């Protein structure tokens, strides 16, 4: 196992378990979890100009334009806490974003260790997203069916009342899945060609997916 900083990308559809597994990799390997969706949601909550722009797209289940997304993520990974490695969750989501990341890493002499594709069928994704709840205070993610909080409706860590994301309603979910298949799924081939793609069966339970992913990252 090398000591070099690890840069890991989690690729997968909405609801595949990227955020859940990213948190596990963060804890296990001391990586920084960079979630483009969380960064947009923080900006929305504060109603920054970026947040106001992003919400128009997020509400419809569309992708936020590449230029603003790339700039936001590049600024985040330039912060000093990212020098020891990053787990990317939800970025890149288009070929332009993947190319921008490659160009930045080439300039800085950094290397992507692996892109982990978390595979889950659409039927199961829809079921998972309709049962996803989150803590607005600390971002913890739960699932009423597969990963419920200890006390109904409350965050295990801070007791805050859990909420549902407004883009997890069925109409928006359907659009997000279409967007995934048309705009993000081509990245599977992009990273396969680059020799970086590793796959995990995301339909297993959280602990089983974790075991598979941790094993892959340990080998890097
Ligand atoms: P999920 O984890 O369920 O796939 P995210 O939290 O990653 O959802 O993203 C929520 C929304 O934020 C997306 O539907 C999209 O509007 C926007 N978004 C997040 N990441 C990106 C990205 N890399 N490019 C463009 N839009 C993004
Ligand atoms: P993503 O970030 O890819 O959109 P999440 O990590 O938010 O996905 O997971 C989507 C929902 O499914 C959440 O409610 C989460 O608790 C649940 N979940 C995550 N991984 C699994 C799994 N392996 N089996 C069952 N449910 C899962």
Short mmCIF file of C-alpha atoms and ligand atoms in Angstrom, two decimals:
data_model
loop_
_atom_site.label_atom_id
_atom_site.label_comp_id
_atom_site.label_asym_id
_atom_site.label_seq_id
_atom_site.Cartn_x
_atom_site.Cartn_y
_atom_site.Cartn_z
CA UNK A 1 0.00 0.00 0.00
CA UNK A 2 1.55 3.30 -1.08
CA UNK A 3 1.71 6.44 1.08
CA UNK A 4 1.09 8.78 -1.85
CA UNK A 5 -2.12 10.86 -1.60
CA UNK A 6 -5.09 8.99 -2.99
CA UNK A 7 -7.59 10.60 -5.33
CA UNK A 8 -10.61 8.35 -5.75
CA UNK A 9 -13.70 9.00 -7.84
CA UNK A 10 -17.05 7.40 -7.01
CA UNK A 11 -19.16 7.03 -10.12
CA UNK A 12 -22.77 5.87 -10.11
CA UNK A 13 -26.38 6.90 -10.55
CA UNK A 14 -28.35 8.98 -8.04
CA UNK A 15 -29.05 6.66 -5.10
CA UNK A 16 -26.25 4.20 -5.90
CA UNK A 17 -24.65 4.84 -2.50
CA UNK A 18 -21.83 7.21 -3.49
CA UNK A 19 -22.32 9.55 -0.53
CA UNK A 20 -22.62 6.68 1.94
CA UNK A 21 -19.45 4.99 0.69
CA UNK A 22 -17.58 8.29 0.37
CA UNK A 23 -18.11 8.91 4.09
CA UNK A 24 -16.76 5.44 4.85
CA UNK A 25 -13.66 6.04 2.68
CA UNK A 26 -13.18 9.43 4.35
CA UNK A 27 -13.07 7.83 7.78
CA UNK A 28 -11.12 4.75 6.78
CA UNK A 29 -8.38 6.42 4.71
CA UNK A 30 -8.40 9.99 6.07
CA UNK A 31 -9.52 11.43 2.73
CA UNK A 32 -11.52 14.62 2.27
CA UNK A 33 -15.04 13.92 0.97
CA UNK A 34 -15.76 16.36 -1.85
CA UNK A 35 -19.43 16.15 -2.87
CA UNK A 36 -20.48 18.56 -5.60
CA UNK A 37 -24.14 18.06 -4.60
CA UNK A 38 -23.35 19.00 -0.97
CA UNK A 39 -21.39 22.06 -2.11
CA UNK A 40 -24.37 23.19 -4.21
CA UNK A 41 -26.79 22.52 -1.33
CA UNK A 42 -24.62 24.58 1.07
CA UNK A 43 -24.65 27.44 -1.44
CA UNK A 44 -28.42 27.11 -1.84
CA UNK A 45 -29.00 27.21 1.90
CA UNK A 46 -26.94 30.41 2.14
CA UNK A 47 -28.56 31.79 -1.05
CA UNK A 48 -25.20 32.76 -2.53
CA UNK A 49 -25.21 33.79 -6.23
CA UNK A 50 -23.90 30.28 -7.07
CA UNK A 51 -26.63 28.69 -4.93
CA UNK A 52 -29.36 30.73 -6.62
CA UNK A 53 -28.08 29.74 -10.04
CA UNK A 54 -27.69 26.04 -9.13
CA UNK A 55 -31.16 25.67 -7.61
CA UNK A 56 -32.85 26.38 -10.94
CA UNK A 57 -31.18 23.27 -12.36
CA UNK A 58 -31.35 21.09 -9.24
CA UNK A 59 -35.11 21.56 -8.86
CA UNK A 60 -35.62 20.16 -12.35
CA UNK A 61 -33.13 17.32 -11.94
CA UNK A 62 -30.84 18.84 -14.57
CA UNK A 63 -27.09 19.25 -14.28
CA UNK A 64 -25.67 22.61 -13.27
CA UNK A 65 -23.59 24.01 -16.17
CA UNK A 66 -20.05 22.67 -16.44
CA UNK A 67 -18.19 25.99 -16.11
CA UNK A 68 -19.60 26.89 -12.68
CA UNK A 69 -19.43 23.28 -11.45
CA UNK A 70 -15.80 22.90 -12.48
CA UNK A 71 -14.83 26.22 -10.90
CA UNK A 72 -16.56 25.33 -7.62
CA UNK A 73 -14.90 21.91 -7.34
CA UNK A 74 -11.46 23.20 -8.39
CA UNK A 75 -11.63 25.86 -5.68
CA UNK A 76 -12.57 23.23 -3.11
CA UNK A 77 -9.75 20.84 -3.99
CA UNK A 78 -7.20 23.68 -4.00
CA UNK A 79 -7.77 24.10 -0.24
CA UNK A 80 -4.89 22.80 1.92
CA UNK A 81 -6.91 20.02 3.61
CA UNK A 82 -7.03 18.17 0.26
CA UNK A 83 -3.28 17.49 -0.01
CA UNK A 84 -3.57 14.07 1.62
CA UNK A 85 -6.20 12.81 -0.79
CA UNK A 86 -9.79 13.24 -1.87
CA UNK A 87 -12.81 11.06 -2.50
CA UNK A 88 -14.91 12.68 -5.22
CA UNK A 89 -18.66 12.05 -4.93
CA UNK A 90 -20.88 13.24 -7.79
CA UNK A 91 -18.04 14.86 -9.74
CA UNK A 92 -17.17 14.51 -12.58
CA UNK A 93 -20.60 13.97 -14.12
CA UNK A 94 -19.86 14.93 -17.74
CA UNK A 95 -16.97 14.37 -20.10
CA UNK A 96 -16.09 18.10 -19.95
CA UNK A 97 -15.80 17.84 -16.16
CA UNK A 98 -13.62 14.72 -16.42
CA UNK A 99 -11.33 16.47 -18.92
CA UNK A 100 -11.07 19.54 -16.68
CA UNK A 101 -10.05 17.35 -13.75
CA UNK A 102 -7.49 15.50 -15.89
CA UNK A 103 -6.02 18.81 -17.10
CA UNK A 104 -5.77 20.21 -13.56
CA UNK A 105 -4.16 17.01 -12.26
CA UNK A 106 -1.70 16.93 -15.19
CA UNK A 107 -0.62 20.50 -14.36
CA UNK A 108 -0.19 19.65 -10.68
CA UNK A 109 1.44 16.24 -11.15
CA UNK A 110 -1.41 14.43 -9.35
CA UNK A 111 -2.92 11.10 -10.40
CA UNK A 112 -6.39 9.64 -10.07
CA UNK A 113 -5.96 6.32 -8.24
CA UNK A 114 -9.20 4.72 -9.39
CA UNK A 115 -12.74 5.44 -10.47
CA UNK A 116 -15.09 3.13 -8.57
CA UNK A 117 -18.31 2.44 -10.40
CA UNK A 118 -21.14 1.53 -8.02
CA UNK A 119 -23.64 -0.49 -10.05
CA UNK A 120 -27.34 -0.49 -9.08
CA UNK A 121 -30.39 -1.12 -11.29
CA UNK A 122 -32.84 1.77 -11.85
CA UNK A 123 -35.79 0.03 -10.06
CA UNK A 124 -33.76 -0.22 -6.89
CA UNK A 125 -32.48 3.37 -7.21
CA UNK A 126 -36.04 4.71 -7.32
CA UNK A 127 -36.94 2.72 -4.23
CA UNK A 128 -33.86 3.93 -2.35
CA UNK A 129 -34.30 7.59 -3.23
CA UNK A 130 -37.95 7.63 -2.16
CA UNK A 131 -36.85 6.39 1.28
CA UNK A 132 -33.77 8.66 1.64
CA UNK A 133 -33.81 11.13 4.55
CA UNK A 134 -30.96 13.40 5.65
CA UNK A 135 -29.91 15.56 8.55
CA UNK A 136 -29.93 19.25 7.54
CA UNK A 137 -27.41 20.03 10.32
CA UNK A 138 -24.59 17.57 9.62
CA UNK A 139 -25.54 16.01 6.25
CA UNK A 140 -25.81 12.42 7.56
CA UNK A 141 -27.83 10.24 5.20
CA UNK A 142 -30.37 7.60 6.27
CA UNK A 143 -32.84 5.29 4.59
CA UNK A 144 -36.21 4.37 6.03
CA UNK A 145 -35.93 0.86 4.62
CA UNK A 146 -32.27 -0.09 4.60
CA UNK A 147 -30.53 2.29 7.02
CA UNK A 148 -33.04 3.81 9.47
CA UNK A 149 -32.05 6.19 12.29
CA UNK A 150 -32.19 4.74 15.83
CA UNK A 151 -35.01 7.12 16.77
CA UNK A 152 -37.68 7.70 14.11
CA UNK A 153 -37.18 10.96 12.24
CA UNK A 154 -34.10 12.07 14.21
CA UNK A 155 -30.38 12.19 13.40
CA UNK A 156 -28.36 9.64 15.43
CA UNK A 157 -25.50 12.11 15.89
CA UNK A 158 -27.23 15.35 16.90
CA UNK A 159 -30.98 14.60 17.22
CA UNK A 160 -31.94 17.11 14.50
CA UNK A 161 -35.26 16.41 12.72
CA UNK A 162 -34.52 14.60 9.45
CA UNK A 163 -35.75 15.94 6.09
CA UNK A 164 -36.28 14.63 2.57
CA UNK A 165 -34.45 16.27 -0.34
CA UNK A 166 -36.91 18.06 -2.60
CA UNK A 167 -35.23 16.57 -5.67
CA UNK A 168 -35.95 13.03 -4.37
CA UNK A 169 -39.62 13.26 -5.39
CA UNK A 170 -40.59 10.77 -8.11
CA UNK A 171 -40.88 13.21 -11.09
CA UNK A 172 -37.42 14.66 -10.45
CA UNK A 173 -35.89 11.25 -9.79
CA UNK A 174 -37.04 10.01 -13.20
CA UNK A 175 -35.38 12.98 -14.89
CA UNK A 176 -32.18 12.58 -12.84
CA UNK A 177 -31.91 8.95 -13.94
CA UNK A 178 -32.33 9.96 -17.61
CA UNK A 179 -29.66 12.61 -17.17
CA UNK A 180 -27.37 10.05 -15.56
CA UNK A 181 -27.75 7.60 -18.44
CA UNK A 182 -27.28 10.21 -21.17
CA UNK A 183 -24.64 12.54 -19.70
CA UNK A 184 -22.78 10.68 -16.95
CA UNK A 185 -22.78 7.00 -17.99
CA UNK A 186 -20.40 7.75 -20.93
CA UNK A 187 -17.75 8.36 -18.25
CA UNK A 188 -17.71 4.61 -17.58
CA UNK A 189 -16.05 4.10 -20.95
CA UNK A 190 -13.89 7.21 -20.48
CA UNK A 191 -12.34 5.81 -17.30
CA UNK A 192 -12.23 2.25 -18.63
CA UNK A 193 -10.14 3.51 -21.57
CA UNK A 194 -7.86 5.27 -19.10
CA UNK A 195 -7.38 1.97 -17.25
CA UNK A 196 -8.84 3.43 -14.03
CA UNK A 197 -12.25 1.79 -13.81
CA UNK A 198 -13.06 -0.60 -10.96
CA UNK A 199 -16.57 -1.93 -10.38
CA UNK A 200 -18.52 -2.78 -7.25
CA UNK A 201 -21.92 -4.43 -6.93
CA UNK A 202 -23.89 -1.63 -5.26
CA UNK A 203 -26.95 -3.84 -4.70
CA UNK A 204 -25.33 -5.60 -1.76
CA UNK A 205 -25.87 -4.14 1.70
CA UNK A 206 -23.85 -1.12 2.86
CA UNK A 207 -21.27 -3.23 4.75
CA UNK A 208 -20.71 -5.58 1.80
CA UNK A 209 -20.23 -2.69 -0.64
CA UNK A 210 -17.89 -1.09 1.88
CA UNK A 211 -15.78 -4.25 2.14
CA UNK A 212 -15.44 -4.48 -1.65
CA UNK A 213 -14.52 -0.82 -2.05
CA UNK A 214 -12.07 -0.69 0.87
CA UNK A 215 -10.29 -3.72 -0.58
CA UNK A 216 -9.90 -2.02 -3.95
CA UNK A 217 -8.58 1.21 -2.40
CA UNK A 218 -6.14 -0.70 -0.17
CA UNK A 219 -4.57 -2.23 -3.27
CA UNK A 220 -3.78 1.17 -4.82
P1 LIG B 1 -27.17 12.28 -6.01
O1 LIG B 1 -26.08 11.99 -5.01
O2 LIG B 1 -28.50 11.83 -5.55
O3 LIG B 1 -26.82 11.82 -7.38
P2 LIG B 1 -26.17 14.94 -5.85
O4 LIG B 1 -26.33 15.40 -4.45
O5 LIG B 1 -24.83 14.47 -6.28
O6 LIG B 1 -27.27 13.84 -6.12
O7 LIG B 1 -26.61 16.09 -6.85
C1 LIG B 1 -27.81 16.81 -6.69
C2 LIG B 1 -27.96 17.77 -7.85
O8 LIG B 1 -26.88 18.74 -7.83
C3 LIG B 1 -27.89 17.15 -9.24
O9 LIG B 1 -29.14 16.64 -9.66
C4 LIG B 1 -27.43 18.35 -10.08
O10 LIG B 1 -28.49 19.27 -10.31
C5 LIG B 1 -26.44 19.03 -9.14
N1 LIG B 1 -25.07 18.50 -9.32
C6 LIG B 1 -24.34 17.81 -8.41
N2 LIG B 1 -23.13 17.49 -8.90
C7 LIG B 1 -23.08 17.99 -10.16
C8 LIG B 1 -22.11 17.97 -11.20
N3 LIG B 1 -20.91 17.37 -11.03
N4 LIG B 1 -22.42 18.58 -12.36
C9 LIG B 1 -23.59 19.21 -12.54
N5 LIG B 1 -24.56 19.25 -11.62
C10 LIG B 1 -24.33 18.65 -10.43
P1 LIG B 2 -25.89 8.68 -3.77
O1 LIG B 2 -24.92 9.60 -3.05
O2 LIG B 2 -25.21 7.82 -4.77
O3 LIG B 2 -27.06 9.41 -4.34
P2 LIG B 2 -26.62 7.73 -1.09
O4 LIG B 2 -25.34 7.35 -0.45
O5 LIG B 2 -27.24 9.02 -0.66
O6 LIG B 2 -26.47 7.67 -2.71
O7 LIG B 2 -27.65 6.52 -0.87
C1 LIG B 2 -28.99 6.61 -1.37
C2 LIG B 2 -29.95 6.04 -0.32
O8 LIG B 2 -29.77 4.62 -0.26
C3 LIG B 2 -29.72 6.56 1.09
O9 LIG B 2 -30.99 6.62 1.74
C4 LIG B 2 -28.81 5.50 1.74
O10 LIG B 2 -29.00 5.41 3.16
C5 LIG B 2 -29.27 4.23 1.03
N1 LIG B 2 -28.17 3.28 0.74
C6 LIG B 2 -26.87 3.56 0.45
N2 LIG B 2 -26.18 2.43 0.18
C7 LIG B 2 -27.07 1.41 0.29
C8 LIG B 2 -26.97 -0.04 0.14
N3 LIG B 2 -25.81 -0.63 -0.20
N4 LIG B 2 -28.08 -0.77 0.32
C9 LIG B 2 -29.26 -0.17 0.65
N5 LIG B 2 -29.42 1.16 0.83
C10 LIG B 2 -28.35 1.94 0.64
#
